[in-house]
Amino acid sequence: MDFSEQQIERYARHILLGQVGGKGQEKLLASKVLVIGAGGLGSPVLLYLAAAGVGTLGIIDDDVVDLSNLQRQVIHATASIGMAKVDSAKNTIAAINPDVRVITYQDRITAGNAMDLIGGYDLVADGSDNFATRFLVNDACYLSKTPLVSAAILQFDGQVATYKAHEAGDNPCYRCLFPEPPPPGQVPSCAEAGVLGAMCGMIGSLQATEALKELMGIGQSLSGSLLICEALGTEFRKIKVRRDPGCALCGETPTITDLSLHEIAAGEQCRPAASGSA
Ligand code: ZN
């Protein structure tokens, strides 16, 4: 691929990096990333992936921009209140980088659409705010052999991890760490417990960084580790996490071989906050 003069200037600080160079930038421009949720985490992830020149960004979110989002969802503006989040995000991205093709899905990710949706992308960045979606996305990514960079935040704490259990080696999936979702109501949501807006920027930027590393195949993958950040004490901890041979999804005798258990779960679960994004 030949860069235009404008692209050489736009991506000059990337191209200067030995580990990135023209080759890495080409990979980014040819990459397709699906971002789940255009909320607190999805905002910085989308902004940085767009600025970095990731060629195709898919955005799935069924929500509209609300005044209470703007304290942390920095891809949306006051003038966009009431607009679909996917459209608001698409407009912002178009203003940042015309190289990026944006595909919007004003929808929720479900057991019915997850495989088709994820199958069209090289990597998924999950910025959803609920356990049902996180487990669904983990399972769909594993079954479709798609790397997943997952993040979560609450109040002053956040965590980031990369999952690619479909690859050989000690690469766990989300279920290896958390076999089952917690009972409904046990872990509060950001809507219930609050979140420091800048935490979304910090954790989402880490998520974007790990996604870019995976797309270019540079550095040490975060797969096999869980990065935990506690902002009040300004503490970062990187915990080694291992593949669980008894994991129901990626273990030696898997019992989850498709997404059918999520169809049942979706029927049982009726939390109104479940559709949103962090
Ligand atoms: Zn697993």
Short mmCIF file of C-alpha atoms and ligand atoms in Angstrom, two decimals:
data_model
loop_
_atom_site.label_atom_id
_atom_site.label_comp_id
_atom_site.label_asym_id
_atom_site.label_seq_id
_atom_site.Cartn_x
_atom_site.Cartn_y
_atom_site.Cartn_z
CA MET A 1 0.00 0.00 0.00
CA ASP A 2 1.22 3.49 -0.84
CA PHE A 3 0.63 6.25 1.67
CA SER A 4 -0.58 9.60 0.44
CA GLU A 5 1.48 12.64 1.44
CA GLN A 6 -1.22 13.55 3.92
CA GLN A 7 -1.10 10.09 5.47
CA ILE A 8 2.68 10.24 5.82
CA GLU A 9 2.27 13.51 7.71
CA ARG A 10 -0.74 12.35 9.75
CA TYR A 11 0.96 9.16 10.93
CA ALA A 12 4.53 10.52 11.08
CA ARG A 13 4.88 9.95 14.85
CA HIS A 14 3.80 6.33 14.41
CA ILE A 15 6.03 5.74 11.41
CA LEU A 16 8.98 7.09 13.40
CA LEU A 17 8.58 4.31 15.97
CA GLY A 18 10.86 1.39 15.14
CA GLN A 19 8.27 -1.18 16.25
CA VAL A 20 5.53 0.45 14.16
CA GLY A 21 7.03 2.01 11.04
CA GLY A 22 5.26 2.08 7.70
CA LYS A 23 4.52 -1.64 8.03
CA GLY A 24 2.68 -1.27 11.33
CA GLN A 25 0.75 1.73 10.05
CA GLU A 26 -0.27 -0.26 6.98
CA LYS A 27 -1.54 -3.03 9.25
CA LEU A 28 -3.62 -0.54 11.22
CA LEU A 29 -5.15 0.96 8.09
CA ALA A 30 -6.09 -2.56 6.94
CA SER A 31 -7.51 -3.56 10.36
CA LYS A 32 -11.13 -3.91 11.41
CA VAL A 33 -12.07 -3.46 15.07
CA LEU A 34 -15.52 -3.85 16.63
CA VAL A 35 -16.10 -1.67 19.69
CA ILE A 36 -18.93 -2.82 21.97
CA GLY A 37 -20.53 0.25 23.53
CA ALA A 38 -19.90 3.92 22.69
CA GLY A 39 -19.88 4.94 26.35
CA GLY A 40 -17.26 5.70 28.99
CA LEU A 41 -14.72 3.13 27.77
CA GLY A 42 -15.83 3.04 24.14
CA SER A 43 -15.29 6.82 23.83
CA PRO A 44 -11.51 6.88 24.41
CA VAL A 45 -11.07 3.53 22.65
CA LEU A 46 -12.81 4.86 19.54
CA LEU A 47 -11.06 8.23 19.64
CA TYR A 48 -7.57 6.70 19.86
CA LEU A 49 -8.21 3.90 17.37
CA ALA A 50 -9.62 6.44 14.93
CA ALA A 51 -6.73 8.83 15.41
CA ALA A 52 -4.31 5.90 15.00
CA GLY A 53 -5.79 5.13 11.59
CA VAL A 54 -7.51 1.80 12.25
CA GLY A 55 -9.16 1.49 8.84
CA THR A 56 -12.55 0.11 9.85
CA LEU A 57 -14.31 0.70 13.15
CA GLY A 58 -17.58 -1.03 13.93
CA ILE A 59 -19.61 0.49 16.76
CA ILE A 60 -22.53 -1.27 18.42
CA ASP A 61 -24.71 0.56 20.96
CA ASP A 62 -28.49 0.88 21.15
CA ASP A 63 -28.53 3.94 23.39
CA VAL A 64 -28.95 7.69 22.77
CA VAL A 65 -26.71 10.42 24.20
CA ASP A 66 -27.95 11.64 27.58
CA LEU A 67 -26.80 14.68 29.55
CA SER A 68 -25.60 12.39 32.35
CA ASN A 69 -23.22 10.64 29.89
CA LEU A 70 -21.13 13.72 29.16
CA GLN A 71 -19.16 13.65 32.45
CA ARG A 72 -17.13 10.76 30.97
CA GLN A 73 -18.25 9.80 27.45
CA VAL A 74 -15.91 12.22 25.72
CA ILE A 75 -16.72 11.23 22.14
CA HIS A 76 -20.16 12.87 22.54
CA ALA A 77 -20.92 16.61 22.72
CA THR A 78 -23.68 18.60 24.41
CA ALA A 79 -25.21 19.31 20.99
CA SER A 80 -25.55 15.53 20.45
CA ILE A 81 -27.91 14.93 23.37
CA GLY A 82 -30.82 12.82 22.11
CA MET A 83 -28.85 11.54 19.11
CA ALA A 84 -28.03 7.83 18.74
CA LYS A 85 -24.63 7.24 20.34
CA VAL A 86 -23.42 5.37 17.26
CA ASP A 87 -24.24 8.37 15.04
CA SER A 88 -22.72 10.87 17.44
CA ALA A 89 -19.54 8.76 17.64
CA LYS A 90 -19.43 8.39 13.86
CA ASN A 91 -19.62 12.18 13.42
CA THR A 92 -16.77 12.77 15.87
CA ILE A 93 -14.60 10.13 14.20
CA ALA A 94 -15.25 11.62 10.74
CA ALA A 95 -14.04 14.98 12.05
CA ILE A 96 -10.85 13.42 13.45
CA ASN A 97 -9.79 11.09 10.64
CA PRO A 98 -11.40 10.71 7.22
CA ASP A 99 -9.27 7.57 6.63
CA VAL A 100 -11.54 5.61 8.97
CA ARG A 101 -14.61 3.80 7.69
CA VAL A 102 -17.22 3.59 10.45
CA ILE A 103 -19.93 0.94 10.47
CA THR A 104 -22.70 1.57 12.99
CA TYR A 105 -25.11 -0.88 14.59
CA GLN A 106 -27.79 0.81 16.69
CA ASP A 107 -28.58 -2.42 18.41
CA ARG A 108 -27.62 -4.65 21.32
CA ILE A 109 -25.24 -7.51 20.84
CA THR A 110 -27.21 -10.73 21.34
CA ALA A 111 -26.76 -14.47 21.03
CA GLY A 112 -28.54 -14.12 17.68
CA ASN A 113 -26.25 -11.52 16.06
CA ALA A 114 -22.92 -11.89 17.91
CA MET A 115 -21.25 -14.52 15.71
CA ASP A 116 -22.09 -12.80 12.41
CA LEU A 117 -21.10 -9.43 13.77
CA ILE A 118 -17.80 -10.44 15.37
CA GLY A 119 -16.85 -12.71 12.48
CA GLY A 120 -16.35 -9.65 10.28
CA TYR A 121 -13.67 -8.10 12.52
CA ASP A 122 -10.01 -8.73 13.40
CA LEU A 123 -10.39 -7.74 17.06
CA VAL A 124 -13.09 -6.79 19.54
CA ALA A 125 -12.78 -4.12 22.24
CA ASP A 126 -15.48 -4.62 24.85
CA GLY A 127 -16.55 -1.52 26.73
CA SER A 128 -19.93 -2.82 27.89
CA ASP A 129 -21.13 -2.22 31.41
CA ASN A 130 -22.79 -5.50 32.31
CA PHE A 131 -21.83 -9.09 32.93
CA ALA A 132 -24.33 -10.65 30.52
CA THR A 133 -22.72 -8.81 27.59
CA ARG A 134 -19.17 -9.47 28.80
CA PHE A 135 -19.76 -13.23 28.97
CA LEU A 136 -21.56 -13.26 25.63
CA VAL A 137 -18.74 -11.31 23.95
CA ASN A 138 -16.09 -13.56 25.53
CA ASP A 139 -17.83 -16.70 24.30
CA ALA A 140 -18.48 -15.33 20.80
CA CYS A 141 -14.87 -14.12 20.45
CA TYR A 142 -13.50 -17.50 21.53
CA LEU A 143 -15.84 -19.44 19.22
CA SER A 144 -14.99 -17.17 16.27
CA LYS A 145 -11.24 -17.12 17.14
CA THR A 146 -11.22 -13.32 17.48
CA PRO A 147 -8.88 -11.62 19.99
CA LEU A 148 -10.72 -9.65 22.67
CA VAL A 149 -9.44 -6.69 24.65
CA SER A 150 -11.78 -6.29 27.58
CA ALA A 151 -12.01 -3.56 30.20
CA ALA A 152 -14.25 -2.68 33.12
CA ILE A 153 -14.52 0.25 35.48
CA LEU A 154 -16.44 1.12 38.61
CA GLN A 155 -16.06 4.13 40.89
CA PHE A 156 -12.26 4.63 41.15
CA ASP A 157 -11.16 1.18 39.99
CA GLY A 158 -10.62 -0.40 36.61
CA GLN A 159 -9.18 -3.44 34.93
CA VAL A 160 -7.95 -4.42 31.49
CA ALA A 161 -7.21 -7.82 29.98
CA THR A 162 -6.62 -9.39 26.57
CA TYR A 163 -8.18 -12.76 25.81
CA LYS A 164 -7.15 -15.00 22.93
CA ALA A 165 -7.72 -18.47 24.33
CA HIS A 166 -8.17 -19.79 20.77
CA GLU A 167 -4.39 -19.47 20.39
CA ALA A 168 -2.09 -22.19 21.71
CA GLY A 169 -0.23 -21.62 24.96
CA ASP A 170 -1.30 -20.35 28.35
CA ASN A 171 -3.91 -17.91 27.04
CA PRO A 172 -6.97 -17.91 29.32
CA CYS A 173 -10.45 -16.67 28.43
CA TYR A 174 -12.64 -14.46 30.62
CA ARG A 175 -14.44 -17.57 31.94
CA CYS A 176 -11.13 -19.05 33.14
CA LEU A 177 -10.97 -16.09 35.55
CA PHE A 178 -14.68 -15.66 36.22
CA PRO A 179 -16.53 -18.94 35.51
CA GLU A 180 -20.03 -17.54 36.10
CA PRO A 181 -21.60 -14.07 36.13
CA PRO A 182 -22.25 -12.81 39.68
CA PRO A 183 -25.87 -13.00 40.85
CA PRO A 184 -27.89 -9.99 39.57
CA GLY A 185 -27.60 -7.02 41.91
CA GLN A 186 -24.43 -8.24 43.66
CA VAL A 187 -22.06 -5.96 41.73
CA PRO A 188 -23.50 -2.46 41.25
CA SER A 189 -23.35 -0.72 37.86
CA CYS A 190 -21.78 2.70 37.22
CA ALA A 191 -25.32 4.09 37.04
CA GLU A 192 -25.89 2.82 40.59
CA ALA A 193 -22.48 3.37 42.19
CA GLY A 194 -20.86 6.14 40.12
CA VAL A 195 -17.54 6.38 38.31
CA LEU A 196 -14.82 9.01 38.13
CA GLY A 197 -14.94 10.22 34.52
CA ALA A 198 -11.17 10.40 34.04
CA MET A 199 -10.92 6.70 35.01
CA CYS A 200 -12.74 5.90 31.76
CA GLY A 201 -10.07 7.81 29.86
CA MET A 202 -7.23 6.03 31.66
CA ILE A 203 -8.60 2.51 31.35
CA GLY A 204 -10.00 3.08 27.85
CA SER A 205 -6.62 4.41 26.68
CA LEU A 206 -4.93 1.29 28.05
CA GLN A 207 -7.51 -0.77 26.21
CA ALA A 208 -6.80 1.11 22.96
CA THR A 209 -3.05 0.63 23.47
CA GLU A 210 -3.43 -3.13 23.93
CA ALA A 211 -5.71 -3.31 20.88
CA LEU A 212 -3.13 -1.48 18.73
CA LYS A 213 -0.36 -3.82 19.99
CA GLU A 214 -2.43 -6.89 19.08
CA LEU A 215 -3.29 -5.52 15.63
CA MET A 216 0.36 -4.82 14.84
CA GLY A 217 1.71 -7.87 16.70
CA ILE A 218 4.21 -5.80 18.68
CA GLY A 219 5.41 -5.87 22.27
CA GLN A 220 4.30 -8.33 24.92
CA SER A 221 0.63 -9.26 24.76
CA LEU A 222 -1.41 -8.62 27.88
CA SER A 223 -2.97 -12.07 27.35
CA GLY A 224 -2.33 -14.15 30.47
CA SER A 225 -2.41 -11.08 32.72
CA LEU A 226 -5.04 -8.93 34.36
CA LEU A 227 -4.08 -5.30 34.86
CA ILE A 228 -5.81 -3.74 37.84
CA CYS A 229 -5.80 -0.02 38.52
CA GLU A 230 -6.88 1.61 41.77
CA ALA A 231 -6.96 5.35 41.23
CA LEU A 232 -7.45 6.54 44.82
CA GLY A 233 -4.17 4.92 45.87
CA THR A 234 -2.62 5.43 42.39
CA GLU A 235 -1.78 1.73 42.26
CA PHE A 236 -1.33 -0.49 39.23
CA ARG A 237 -1.07 -4.25 39.65
CA LYS A 238 -0.48 -6.81 36.93
CA ILE A 239 -1.66 -10.24 38.00
CA LYS A 240 -0.69 -13.43 36.19
CA VAL A 241 -3.79 -15.37 35.14
CA ARG A 242 -3.79 -18.89 33.77
CA ARG A 243 -5.87 -21.00 31.48
CA ASP A 244 -8.26 -23.23 33.46
CA PRO A 245 -8.22 -26.78 32.05
CA GLY A 246 -11.73 -27.17 33.53
CA CYS A 247 -13.07 -24.00 31.83
CA ALA A 248 -16.54 -24.65 30.37
CA LEU A 249 -15.57 -22.75 27.20
CA CYS A 250 -11.86 -23.19 26.45
CA GLY A 251 -11.04 -26.13 28.74
CA GLU A 252 -10.25 -29.73 27.87
CA THR A 253 -13.89 -30.90 27.88
CA PRO A 254 -15.91 -27.80 26.97
CA THR A 255 -19.65 -27.74 27.66
CA ILE A 256 -20.18 -24.38 25.90
CA THR A 257 -19.89 -24.97 22.16
CA ASP A 258 -22.32 -22.32 20.90
CA LEU A 259 -24.17 -19.25 22.25
CA SER A 260 -27.42 -21.03 23.14
CA LEU A 261 -26.99 -20.53 26.90
CA HIS A 262 -27.08 -16.77 26.28
CA GLU A 263 -30.50 -17.02 24.67
CA ILE A 264 -31.82 -18.49 27.92
CA ALA A 265 -29.91 -15.94 30.00
CA ALA A 266 -31.32 -13.04 27.96
CA GLY A 267 -34.85 -14.30 28.60
CA GLU A 268 -34.28 -14.44 32.35
CA GLN A 269 -32.47 -11.19 32.68
CA CYS A 270 -34.46 -7.97 32.69
CA ARG A 271 -32.24 -5.32 34.22
CA PRO A 272 -33.06 -2.04 32.46
CA ALA A 273 -29.45 -0.82 32.80
CA ALA A 274 -28.20 -3.85 30.89
CA SER A 275 -28.39 -2.20 27.48
CA GLY A 276 -26.04 0.65 28.22
CA SER A 277 -22.32 1.10 28.03
CA ALA A 278 -19.97 2.10 30.80
ZN ZN B 1 -11.52 -20.35 29.48
#
